[in-house]
Coordinates of C-alpha atoms in Angstrom, one line a residue:
Chain A
M26 CA 128.1 157.0 87.9
F27 CA 127.6 154.4 90.6
L28 CA 128.3 150.9 89.5
L29 CA 125.8 148.4 90.1
R30 CA 126.8 144.9 89.0
S31 CA 128.8 142.8 91.2
P32 CA 128.7 139.3 89.2
A33 CA 130.4 137.4 92.0
T34 CA 127.7 138.3 94.6
L35 CA 124.7 138.3 92.3
T36 CA 125.5 135.0 90.9
A37 CA 125.9 133.7 94.6
F38 CA 122.5 135.2 95.5
L39 CA 120.8 133.9 92.0
L40 CA 122.3 130.5 92.7
C41 CA 120.9 130.5 96.3
G42 CA 117.7 131.7 94.7
L43 CA 117.6 129.1 92.2
M44 CA 118.3 126.5 94.6
S45 CA 115.4 127.7 96.7
L46 CA 113.1 128.1 94.0
C47 CA 113.3 124.5 92.9
G48 CA 112.7 123.7 96.4
C49 CA 109.6 125.8 96.3
A50 CA 108.3 124.2 93.0
S51 CA 107.2 121.2 94.8
D52 CA 105.0 123.4 97.0
R53 CA 103.0 124.8 94.4
G54 CA 99.0 124.5 94.6
N55 CA 99.3 123.1 98.2
S56 CA 97.2 125.6 99.9
A57 CA 93.8 126.5 99.1
V58 CA 94.5 129.5 97.1
G59 CA 97.7 128.1 95.9
N60 CA 100.0 130.4 97.8
T61 CA 102.5 129.9 100.2
S62 CA 105.3 132.0 101.7
S63 CA 108.4 131.9 104.2
A64 CA 110.8 134.1 105.5
A65 CA 111.4 132.1 108.6
A66 CA 114.1 129.8 107.2
A67 CA 116.3 132.7 105.8
P68 CA 119.3 133.7 108.2
P69 CA 118.6 137.1 109.9
L70 CA 119.9 140.5 108.4
Q71 CA 123.1 141.4 109.5
V72 CA 123.2 145.4 108.5
K73 CA 120.4 147.7 108.5
P74 CA 119.1 147.5 104.8
R75 CA 119.2 150.9 102.8
N76 CA 116.0 152.9 102.4
F77 CA 114.5 152.7 99.1
S78 CA 111.3 154.3 100.1
G79 CA 109.8 157.3 98.0
H80 CA 108.8 158.2 94.3
W81 CA 111.0 157.5 91.4
E82 CA 110.8 158.4 87.8
K83 CA 112.8 156.9 85.1
N84 CA 115.8 159.1 83.6
F85 CA 115.6 157.9 80.2
Q86 CA 119.1 159.7 79.3
L87 CA 120.9 157.4 81.7
S88 CA 118.9 154.4 81.1
D89 CA 119.6 151.7 78.6
D90 CA 118.3 152.5 75.2
F91 CA 116.6 149.1 74.3
N92 CA 117.5 149.0 70.7
T93 CA 121.2 149.5 71.4
R94 CA 121.1 147.2 74.3
L95 CA 119.4 144.5 71.8
R96 CA 121.8 145.1 69.3
L97 CA 124.7 144.5 71.6
Y98 CA 122.7 141.6 73.0
I99 CA 122.5 139.8 69.4
A100 CA 126.1 140.5 69.0
D101 CA 126.9 138.9 72.2
L102 CA 124.6 135.6 71.0
E103 CA 126.4 135.8 67.5
R104 CA 129.7 135.5 69.5
A105 CA 128.4 132.7 71.6
F106 CA 127.1 130.9 68.6
A107 CA 130.4 131.4 66.7
R108 CA 132.3 130.3 69.8
Q109 CA 130.1 127.3 69.8
S110 CA 130.2 126.4 66.2
R111 CA 134.2 126.4 66.5
G112 CA 134.2 124.0 69.2
L113 CA 131.0 121.9 67.7
E114 CA 132.5 118.7 68.7
G115 CA 132.4 119.4 72.7
G116 CA 129.2 120.6 73.5
A117 CA 125.4 120.4 72.4
P118 CA 124.2 122.9 69.8
A119 CA 122.8 125.8 71.5
N120 CA 119.2 127.0 70.8
F121 CA 119.3 130.1 68.5
S122 CA 115.9 130.1 67.6
N123 CA 114.8 133.4 66.0
E124 CA 111.3 133.4 67.5
A125 CA 112.6 132.6 71.0
I126 CA 115.1 135.7 70.5
N127 CA 112.6 137.9 69.3
G128 CA 109.9 136.8 71.8
L129 CA 112.6 137.4 74.7
A130 CA 113.1 140.8 73.5
R131 CA 109.9 142.0 73.1
F132 CA 108.9 140.5 76.3
T133 CA 111.8 142.3 77.9
E134 CA 111.1 145.7 76.2
E135 CA 107.5 145.5 77.8
L136 CA 108.7 144.3 81.3
T137 CA 111.3 147.1 81.6
R138 CA 109.3 150.0 80.8
M139 CA 108.2 150.8 84.4
P140 CA 108.2 154.7 84.0
L141 CA 107.2 155.3 87.6
L142 CA 108.0 153.4 90.8
E143 CA 106.9 154.1 94.3
I144 CA 108.6 152.3 97.1
M145 CA 107.3 151.8 100.7
Q146 CA 109.5 150.3 102.9
D147 CA 109.8 149.3 106.8
E148 CA 111.4 146.7 108.8
Q149 CA 109.2 144.1 107.7
L150 CA 108.2 144.8 104.1
V151 CA 109.3 146.4 101.1
T152 CA 106.7 147.1 98.4
I153 CA 107.5 148.6 94.9
E154 CA 104.2 149.8 93.0
R155 CA 105.1 149.6 89.3
E156 CA 103.0 151.6 86.7
G157 CA 101.2 149.1 84.6
D158 CA 102.6 145.9 86.4
F159 CA 101.7 144.1 89.8
P160 CA 103.5 145.5 92.8
L161 CA 106.8 143.5 93.9
R162 CA 106.5 143.0 97.6
C163 CA 109.2 141.4 99.7
A164 CA 108.1 140.3 103.3
Y165 CA 111.6 139.9 104.4
A166 CA 110.7 140.6 108.1
G167 CA 114.4 141.1 109.2
R168 CA 115.7 138.3 107.6
Q169 CA 118.3 137.9 104.3
F170 CA 115.8 136.8 102.0
A171 CA 112.1 135.7 101.8
R172 CA 110.4 133.0 99.4
T173 CA 106.9 132.7 98.1
S174 CA 105.3 130.5 95.5
N175 CA 101.8 130.3 94.0
S176 CA 100.3 127.9 91.3
F177 CA 102.3 129.9 88.4
G178 CA 105.8 130.5 90.0
S179 CA 108.0 131.0 92.7
D180 CA 109.9 134.1 93.7
I181 CA 112.8 134.7 95.9
C182 CA 113.5 138.3 97.3
G183 CA 115.9 139.8 99.8
W184 CA 119.2 141.8 100.2
E185 CA 122.5 141.0 98.5
R186 CA 125.0 143.6 100.2
E187 CA 123.1 146.9 99.7
S188 CA 120.9 145.9 96.6
L189 CA 117.4 144.6 97.0
V190 CA 116.9 141.5 94.5
F191 CA 113.7 139.9 93.3
Q192 CA 113.9 136.8 91.4
M193 CA 111.0 134.8 89.8
A194 CA 111.0 131.4 88.1
L195 CA 108.0 131.1 86.1
G196 CA 106.5 128.7 84.0
G197 CA 108.0 127.8 80.3
G198 CA 111.5 128.2 81.7
L199 CA 111.1 132.1 82.3
T200 CA 113.2 133.6 85.0
I201 CA 112.9 137.3 85.8
T202 CA 115.5 139.1 88.2
H203 CA 115.3 142.8 89.2
Q204 CA 118.2 144.2 91.1
F205 CA 117.3 147.6 93.0
T206 CA 120.3 149.7 93.8
L207 CA 120.6 153.0 95.4
S208 CA 123.3 155.5 94.8
P209 CA 125.7 156.4 97.6
D210 CA 123.4 159.8 98.1
A211 CA 120.2 157.8 97.7
N212 CA 118.9 160.2 95.0
M213 CA 119.4 157.7 92.1
L214 CA 118.2 154.2 92.0
N215 CA 119.3 151.6 89.3
V216 CA 116.9 148.9 88.3
T217 CA 118.9 146.0 86.2
T218 CA 116.5 143.4 84.9
R219 CA 117.9 140.0 83.9
V220 CA 115.5 138.0 81.6
S221 CA 116.4 134.7 80.5
S222 CA 114.2 132.0 78.9
S223 CA 115.2 128.2 78.6
S224 CA 114.9 128.8 74.8
V225 CA 117.7 131.3 74.5
A226 CA 121.2 130.5 75.8
V227 CA 122.1 134.0 76.8
P228 CA 119.9 136.2 79.3
L229 CA 118.9 139.7 78.1
V230 CA 119.9 142.3 80.7
I231 CA 118.6 145.8 80.8
S232 CA 119.7 148.7 83.0
N233 CA 117.4 151.3 83.9
Y234 CA 118.1 154.5 86.3
Y235 CA 115.4 156.6 88.2
R236 CA 115.7 160.0 90.1
R237 CA 113.3 161.0 93.0
Y238 CA 110.7 163.1 92.4
D239 CA 107.9 164.7 94.7
P240 CA 104.2 163.9 93.6
P241 CA 101.6 166.7 94.2
E242 CA 100.2 165.9 97.8
A243 CA 96.6 164.5 98.0
D244 CA 93.9 166.7 99.7
Y245 CA 92.2 163.6 100.9
D246 CA 93.3 160.5 103.2
C247 CA 91.6 157.3 101.7
Q248 CA 90.8 154.1 103.5
L249 CA 89.7 150.6 102.1
T250 CA 86.6 149.0 103.4
L251 CA 84.4 146.1 102.3
T252 CA 81.1 147.4 102.4
R253 CA 81.6 150.8 101.2
R254 CA 84.9 150.3 99.1
T255 CA 87.2 153.3 99.4
V256 CA 86.3 155.9 101.8
C257 CA 87.8 159.2 101.7
S258 CA 88.2 162.2 104.1
Q259 CA 89.5 165.4 103.9
R260 CA 93.2 165.5 105.1
G261 CA 93.4 166.8 108.6
N262 CA 89.6 165.9 109.3
T263 CA 89.1 162.9 111.2
Q264 CA 85.7 162.3 110.6
R265 CA 84.3 160.1 108.2
Chain B
M22 CA 67.0 110.1 144.8
K23 CA 67.6 113.0 142.6
L24 CA 63.7 113.9 142.3
W25 CA 63.5 114.1 145.9
R26 CA 66.5 116.4 146.2
A27 CA 65.1 118.7 143.6
L28 CA 61.7 118.8 145.5
L29 CA 63.6 119.5 148.6
L30 CA 65.2 122.5 146.8
V31 CA 62.2 123.5 145.6
L32 CA 60.5 124.0 148.9
L33 CA 63.5 125.2 150.9
C34 CA 65.0 127.9 148.6
P35 CA 63.8 131.4 148.7
L36 CA 60.9 132.3 146.4
H37 CA 62.5 134.1 143.6
V38 CA 64.8 131.4 143.2
L39 CA 62.1 129.2 142.5
G40 CA 59.8 131.0 140.4
Q41 CA 60.0 128.7 137.2
S42 CA 59.0 125.5 138.7
S43 CA 56.2 124.6 136.3
D44 CA 57.7 126.1 133.2
V45 CA 61.5 126.0 133.5
Y46 CA 63.8 128.0 131.5
L47 CA 67.5 127.7 131.8
D48 CA 69.6 130.6 131.3
I49 CA 72.6 130.2 129.0
T50 CA 75.9 131.6 129.1
L51 CA 78.3 131.6 126.1
T52 CA 81.9 132.7 126.1
P53 CA 83.4 133.8 122.7
F54 CA 84.6 130.7 120.6
T55 CA 87.9 129.7 120.5
P56 CA 89.1 131.2 117.0
A57 CA 90.1 129.1 114.3
P58 CA 93.7 128.7 113.2
I59 CA 95.2 130.7 110.5
P60 CA 96.0 128.5 107.5
A61 CA 99.9 127.9 107.6
A62 CA 100.5 128.8 104.1
V63 CA 99.6 132.6 105.1
D64 CA 100.5 132.5 108.5
A65 CA 104.1 133.3 107.5
Q66 CA 103.6 136.4 105.3
A67 CA 104.3 139.3 107.2
T68 CA 101.5 141.3 105.4
G69 CA 99.0 138.9 106.3
R70 CA 96.3 137.6 103.6
A71 CA 92.5 137.8 103.7
I72 CA 92.7 135.7 107.0
T73 CA 94.4 137.6 109.9
P74 CA 94.2 137.1 113.9
E75 CA 92.0 140.1 113.9
I76 CA 89.6 138.6 111.6
R77 CA 89.6 135.3 113.3
N78 CA 88.9 136.8 116.7
A79 CA 86.0 139.2 115.4
E80 CA 84.7 135.9 113.9
A81 CA 84.7 133.9 117.0
R82 CA 82.8 136.6 118.7
Y83 CA 80.3 136.9 115.8
L84 CA 79.7 133.2 115.9
A85 CA 78.9 133.0 119.7
L86 CA 76.7 135.9 119.4
Y87 CA 74.9 134.5 116.3
L88 CA 74.3 131.3 118.2
R89 CA 73.1 133.4 121.1
Y90 CA 70.5 135.3 118.9
R91 CA 69.3 132.0 117.5
L92 CA 69.0 130.2 121.1
E93 CA 67.0 133.5 122.1
A94 CA 64.6 133.3 118.9
S95 CA 64.1 129.6 119.8
E96 CA 62.2 130.6 122.7
R97 CA 63.2 127.5 124.4
Y98 CA 65.4 129.0 127.1
G99 CA 65.6 131.9 129.4
A100 CA 68.0 134.6 129.3
V101 CA 71.1 134.0 126.8
R102 CA 73.9 135.7 127.7
V103 CA 77.4 136.3 125.8
M104 CA 80.0 137.0 128.5
A105 CA 83.7 137.8 128.3
E106 CA 84.8 135.3 131.2
P107 CA 83.0 131.9 132.0
D108 CA 79.9 132.5 134.0
P109 CA 80.4 130.5 137.2
G110 CA 76.7 130.5 138.0
A111 CA 75.1 129.7 134.5
D112 CA 72.5 127.1 134.2
L113 CA 73.8 125.9 131.0
R114 CA 77.5 126.9 129.7
I115 CA 78.2 126.9 126.1
E116 CA 81.8 126.8 125.1
G117 CA 82.9 126.6 121.3
T118 CA 86.0 126.3 119.0
V119 CA 86.0 127.3 115.5
L120 CA 87.8 124.3 113.7
E121 CA 87.4 125.7 110.3
S122 CA 85.9 128.8 108.4
D123 CA 87.0 129.8 104.9
G124 CA 83.7 131.4 103.9
S125 CA 82.7 128.1 102.2
V126 CA 82.9 125.7 105.0
L127 CA 82.4 126.2 108.6
A128 CA 83.1 123.7 111.6
L129 CA 82.6 124.2 114.9
H130 CA 83.3 122.1 118.0
L131 CA 80.8 122.7 120.8
R132 CA 80.7 121.6 124.4
V133 CA 77.6 122.3 126.2
R134 CA 77.5 121.4 130.3
D135 CA 74.8 122.2 132.9
S136 CA 75.6 123.8 136.4
G137 CA 75.7 119.9 137.8
G138 CA 78.8 119.5 135.3
V139 CA 76.6 116.8 133.1
V140 CA 77.8 117.4 129.5
W141 CA 75.0 117.8 127.1
L142 CA 76.8 118.1 124.0
D143 CA 80.4 117.5 123.1
Q144 CA 80.7 117.2 119.5
D145 CA 81.6 118.9 116.0
F146 CA 79.1 120.5 113.7
R147 CA 80.1 121.0 109.9
G148 CA 78.2 122.9 107.3
T149 CA 78.5 124.4 103.8
A150 CA 77.4 128.2 102.9
N151 CA 74.1 128.2 101.8
P152 CA 73.3 131.7 100.9
S153 CA 69.9 132.8 100.9
T154 CA 67.7 135.6 102.2
S155 CA 64.1 135.1 103.7
L156 CA 61.6 137.8 103.3
N157 CA 59.6 136.5 106.4
A158 CA 62.3 135.5 108.7
D159 CA 64.0 137.9 111.1
A160 CA 66.9 139.7 109.3
L161 CA 68.9 139.2 112.3
L162 CA 69.0 135.5 112.0
D163 CA 70.1 135.3 108.3
D164 CA 73.2 133.6 107.7
D165 CA 74.9 131.6 105.4
F166 CA 75.5 129.1 107.6
A167 CA 71.9 129.1 109.4
G168 CA 71.4 125.4 108.6
L169 CA 74.5 124.6 110.6
F170 CA 73.1 126.5 113.6
S171 CA 69.8 124.8 113.0
E172 CA 71.4 121.5 113.6
I173 CA 73.1 122.6 116.7
L174 CA 69.7 123.9 118.1
R175 CA 67.8 120.6 117.5
A176 CA 70.7 118.6 119.0
L177 CA 70.5 120.9 122.1
E178 CA 66.5 120.7 122.1
A179 CA 66.8 116.9 122.0
Q180 CA 68.8 117.0 125.1
L181 CA 66.5 119.6 126.9
A182 CA 63.5 117.5 125.8
A183 CA 64.9 114.5 127.6
R184 CA 65.1 116.0 131.0
T185 CA 62.0 116.5 133.5
P186 CA 60.8 119.9 134.8
A187 CA 62.1 118.6 138.1
E188 CA 65.7 117.9 136.8
L189 CA 65.9 121.3 135.2
D190 CA 64.9 122.9 138.5
A191 CA 67.7 121.0 140.0
I192 CA 70.0 122.6 137.4
K193 CA 68.9 125.9 138.3
Q194 CA 69.3 125.4 142.0
Q195 CA 72.9 123.8 141.3
A196 CA 73.9 127.0 139.3
T197 CA 72.9 129.4 142.4
L198 CA 74.8 127.1 144.7
R199 CA 77.9 127.1 142.1
Y200 CA 77.7 130.9 142.1
G201 CA 77.5 130.9 145.8
E202 CA 80.4 128.9 146.0
Y203 CA 82.4 131.1 143.7
L204 CA 81.6 134.0 146.0
V205 CA 81.6 132.4 149.4
P206 CA 83.5 129.1 149.0
D207 CA 83.8 128.3 152.8
Y208 CA 80.2 128.3 153.2
F209 CA 78.9 126.7 150.0
A210 CA 81.4 124.3 149.4
S211 CA 79.7 122.1 152.1
F212 CA 76.4 121.7 150.1
F213 CA 78.1 119.5 147.2
S214 CA 81.1 117.9 146.4
H215 CA 82.8 117.9 143.1
N216 CA 83.3 114.5 141.4
P217 CA 86.4 114.0 139.1
D218 CA 84.3 114.1 135.8
G219 CA 83.4 117.6 136.8
S220 CA 79.9 116.9 138.0
L221 CA 78.3 117.7 141.4
T222 CA 76.9 115.6 144.1
L223 CA 74.7 117.2 146.2
L224 CA 75.2 116.9 150.0
R225 CA 72.7 118.9 151.7
L226 CA 70.5 121.9 150.8
P227 CA 70.4 125.6 152.1
A228 CA 67.5 126.7 154.3
A229 CA 64.5 128.5 152.6
D230 CA 65.6 131.7 154.8
D231 CA 69.4 131.3 154.4
P232 CA 70.7 134.8 154.5
L233 CA 73.8 134.4 152.5
L234 CA 71.8 132.5 149.5
T235 CA 69.3 135.7 149.6
R236 CA 72.3 138.0 149.6
I237 CA 74.0 135.8 146.7
N238 CA 70.8 136.0 144.9
A239 CA 70.8 140.0 145.2
I240 CA 74.5 140.2 143.9
R241 CA 73.6 138.0 141.1
E242 CA 70.7 140.5 140.0
R243 CA 73.0 143.3 140.2
E244 CA 75.6 141.7 138.1
Y245 CA 73.1 141.1 135.4
L246 CA 72.9 144.8 135.3
F247 CA 76.5 145.1 134.5
I248 CA 76.3 142.2 132.1
D249 CA 73.5 143.9 130.1
V250 CA 75.3 146.9 129.7
V251 CA 77.8 145.0 127.8
D252 CA 75.4 143.0 126.2
E253 CA 74.3 146.3 124.3
Q254 CA 78.1 147.0 123.1
Y255 CA 77.8 143.2 121.8
R256 CA 74.9 143.8 119.8
R257 CA 76.1 146.9 118.3
F258 CA 79.3 144.8 117.5
F259 CA 77.5 142.1 116.1
D260 CA 75.3 144.9 113.9
D261 CA 78.4 146.4 112.9
L262 CA 80.1 143.2 112.1
R263 CA 77.6 141.3 110.2
P264 CA 77.4 143.0 106.9
V265 CA 81.2 143.2 106.6
Y266 CA 81.6 139.7 107.7
S267 CA 78.8 138.4 105.4
M268 CA 80.7 140.2 102.4
W269 CA 84.1 138.9 103.5
R270 CA 83.0 135.4 103.4
R271 CA 81.2 135.8 100.1
L272 CA 84.4 137.4 98.4
L273 CA 86.6 134.7 99.9
R274 CA 84.2 132.1 98.3
E275 CA 84.0 133.8 95.0
Q276 CA 87.9 134.3 95.3
A277 CA 88.6 130.6 95.8
A278 CA 86.2 129.4 93.0
N279 CA 87.9 132.0 90.7
T280 CA 91.3 130.7 91.5
Q281 CA 90.4 127.1 91.1
R282 CA 88.7 128.1 87.4
V283 CA 91.9 129.6 86.4
I284 CA 94.1 126.9 87.6
A285 CA 92.0 124.4 85.9
R286 CA 92.0 126.4 82.7
E287 CA 95.7 126.9 82.8
S288 CA 96.3 123.3 83.3
E289 CA 94.5 122.4 80.2
S290 CA 95.6 125.0 77.7
S291 CA 99.4 125.5 78.8
S292 CA 101.1 123.5 76.4
Q293 CA 99.4 124.9 73.2
L294 CA 102.0 127.9 72.9
R295 CA 105.3 127.2 71.3
R296 CA 108.0 127.2 74.0
G297 CA 109.9 130.2 74.3
S298 CA 107.8 132.4 71.9
Y299 CA 106.6 135.9 73.0
F300 CA 103.3 134.4 73.5
A301 CA 104.2 131.6 75.6
L302 CA 106.4 134.0 77.7
Q303 CA 103.6 136.5 78.0
E304 CA 101.5 133.9 79.2
A305 CA 103.6 132.7 81.8
Y306 CA 104.2 136.0 83.2
D307 CA 100.2 137.0 83.1
N308 CA 99.4 134.0 85.0
Y309 CA 101.9 134.8 87.5
R310 CA 100.8 138.5 87.7
W311 CA 97.2 137.3 87.9
A312 CA 98.2 135.1 91.0
K313 CA 100.0 138.1 92.6
L314 CA 97.2 140.3 92.0
Q315 CA 95.0 137.7 93.8
E316 CA 97.3 137.8 96.7
L317 CA 97.1 141.6 96.8
Y318 CA 93.2 141.1 96.5
L319 CA 93.4 138.9 99.4
D320 CA 95.4 141.5 101.7
E321 CA 92.9 144.2 100.8
L322 CA 90.1 142.0 101.9
G323 CA 91.6 141.5 105.0
M324 CA 92.8 145.1 105.4
G325 CA 89.2 146.3 104.3
F326 CA 87.6 144.3 107.0
A327 CA 90.1 145.4 109.7
N328 CA 89.5 149.1 108.7
E329 CA 86.0 148.9 108.9
T330 CA 85.6 146.8 112.0
E331 CA 88.5 148.2 114.2
P332 CA 86.7 151.1 115.8
T333 CA 83.7 148.7 116.7
Q334 CA 86.3 146.2 118.1
I335 CA 88.2 148.8 120.0
E336 CA 84.8 149.8 121.5
L337 CA 83.6 146.4 122.5
N338 CA 87.2 145.4 124.0
D339 CA 87.1 148.7 126.0
S340 CA 83.9 148.0 127.4
L341 CA 84.8 144.3 128.1
F342 CA 88.0 145.6 129.8
R343 CA 86.0 147.9 131.9
L344 CA 83.4 145.5 132.7
T345 CA 86.0 142.5 133.6
G346 CA 88.1 144.9 135.7
T347 CA 85.0 146.2 137.4
M348 CA 83.5 142.9 138.1
A349 CA 86.7 141.3 139.3
Q350 CA 86.9 144.2 141.8
Q351 CA 83.3 143.8 142.8
H352 CA 84.0 140.0 143.0
R353 CA 86.8 140.8 145.3
E354 CA 84.7 143.2 147.1
W355 CA 81.8 140.8 147.6
R356 CA 83.8 138.2 148.6
S357 CA 85.4 140.0 151.5
I358 CA 82.2 141.5 152.8
L359 CA 80.4 138.1 152.4
G360 CA 83.4 136.4 154.3
E361 CA 83.0 138.9 157.2
L362 CA 79.4 138.5 157.2
L363 CA 79.9 134.8 157.2
A364 CA 82.2 134.9 160.3
L365 CA 79.8 137.3 162.1
E366 CA 76.9 134.8 161.6
L367 CA 78.7 132.1 162.6
Q368 CA 80.0 133.9 165.8
G369 CA 76.3 134.7 166.6
N370 CA 75.3 131.0 166.4

């Protein structure tokens, strides 16, 4: 099993990301459609990133069992609470609202289902299509990371050693980080998702594994148009 | 002073140059407008958004072509042509810059000059979209910004109305001399001088049977045959682009209005859910997801536009490339031949 969590480097990325996201927050809503993006300020990539392209299906055997993970998480919270109770004089009491913990758990469970992924990658852009959710896109354009923001939040994505990291800072103190890491033989993909809310002291971390699969080949090539919507032609036939 | 020069020109110039002395129709040449800038917010995005350089370029051509058809339909002018390169011998030259275009607002800067270098218009025009379809009007002239172009036509017609037929005739003669100067500068440069402001001062006139002037006019007619071939290509481009561009503008307007609505609604209702609750988290994520899907939708708009218009644009670019190359080659040959002829004639004299 390949190990994916490197707390020191991930922390550095997250710190850098959070600083960047704070910087972006003031940009919100500046443009006509409320979107801004930039990869220009980031340093250039020093090494060629690994290629994540392909179709991936969730390996339920290797992935975290959500309920088990949640029990461990609650135990963590209880320990944190106990530690804080013992030293109550020192710090402010943490918020351990049941509603906030349940909310975070339920939200994280839904967010990390993602049974199928399709990843497309070139030297400018990585797009991760997720079943049932919006695609994650990182327009890194040869840089270490890229930032985007819109009226409802900011995100930073980029390369942390061999991992691809997406971090989103959304309204209400919600922060989501997805870290994608390939196994050395590139046949297994780990997605570690960290969800934190300003209402709960400890983030919830879920680790899922995916394996490659080959989808059945489509018989048609389709192209999006404006006036005719999607126009398809039989594969190999250039006429439309 | 101007008048007697114009009258002298009318008397001295070859007949086919003078055919419109009673009812003067100026020929107009437009070049594709300078495209509008791409908004900075989307410029940095590697995937582009709904507004891409390709769309801006197509739009700049489309708007010049639309103005051309409107000018033609007004029946106040002679031949109205869109050419890839500025025409040295045009009676009136129209150059434009698209200042702003987002489907809802269109702003153009137009500069119109006659062959004498006199500026007729040098101003901004700005209008908002007013989609409407008239059953009686020519479908070709339907456009969301038809009102803006009517304003341009009115401004131009006011300038036209302020000039006498003799002045208009003089413009036509100056155009011929300018074209002559372009091809045989050594000979035609002696007829006028260039002023620092770009206008011309007529010094003398060519003789009525001036052989070089006759040749220049024959060359000009031949050149129009080339231009008409490309004109057909431009027309096809315009016809192909029109429904796509019109839909792109409409979708962009709808998207912008929708975004404003959602942002306004969310800013009003965002504090109603308990912070940290499942529903508050879900709402924050749903809003963000919605914004991300809007970005995707905008990308698809740009992609759909490109997919649908790319073949026509490539075809037009090929034609223009061929024509520009052919014309440049022809001009070089004509210049060389005319220069030799001029040298022979001067030797004979």
